[in-house]
Tab-separated table of C-alpha atoms in Angstrom:
chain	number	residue	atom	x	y	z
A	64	UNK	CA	-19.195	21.086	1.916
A	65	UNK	CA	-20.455	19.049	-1.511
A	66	UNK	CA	-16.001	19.282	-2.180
A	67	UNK	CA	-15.372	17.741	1.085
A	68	UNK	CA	-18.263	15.213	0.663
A	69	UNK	CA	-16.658	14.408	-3.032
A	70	UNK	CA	-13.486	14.178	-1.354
A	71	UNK	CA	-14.451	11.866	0.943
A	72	UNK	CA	-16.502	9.893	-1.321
A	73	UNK	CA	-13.094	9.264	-3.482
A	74	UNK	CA	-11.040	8.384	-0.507
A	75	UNK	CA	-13.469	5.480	0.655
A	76	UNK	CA	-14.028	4.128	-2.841
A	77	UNK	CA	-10.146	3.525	-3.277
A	78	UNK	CA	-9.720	2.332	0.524
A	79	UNK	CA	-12.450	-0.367	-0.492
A	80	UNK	CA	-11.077	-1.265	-3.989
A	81	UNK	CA	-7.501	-1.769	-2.134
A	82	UNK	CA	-9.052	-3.525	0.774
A	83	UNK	CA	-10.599	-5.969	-1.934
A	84	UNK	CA	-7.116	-5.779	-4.006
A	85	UNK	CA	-5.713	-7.420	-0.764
A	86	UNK	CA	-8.200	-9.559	-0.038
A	87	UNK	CA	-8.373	-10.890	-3.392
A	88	UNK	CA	-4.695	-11.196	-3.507
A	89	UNK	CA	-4.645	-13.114	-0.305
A	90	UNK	CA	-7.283	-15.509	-1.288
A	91	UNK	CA	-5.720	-16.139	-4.782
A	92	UNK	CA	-1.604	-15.648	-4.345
A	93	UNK	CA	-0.544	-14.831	-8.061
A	94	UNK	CA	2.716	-13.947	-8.543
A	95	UNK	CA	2.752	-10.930	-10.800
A	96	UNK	CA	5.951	-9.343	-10.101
């Protein structure tokens, strides 16, 4: 159970630091590439 929890844990932290990634992105276009 506590390695599922973990798992879980890890999955939502990077789904929010990409949802801010995109957000941020969106909010200030920089043109990295």
């Amino acid at each position: 159970m506590l390695n599922r929890v973990s798992r879980y844990n890890k999955y939502s932290a990077l789904l929010i630091n990409v949802i801010l990634f995109s957000s941020l992105t969106q909010l200030q276009p920089i043109k990295a590439h």
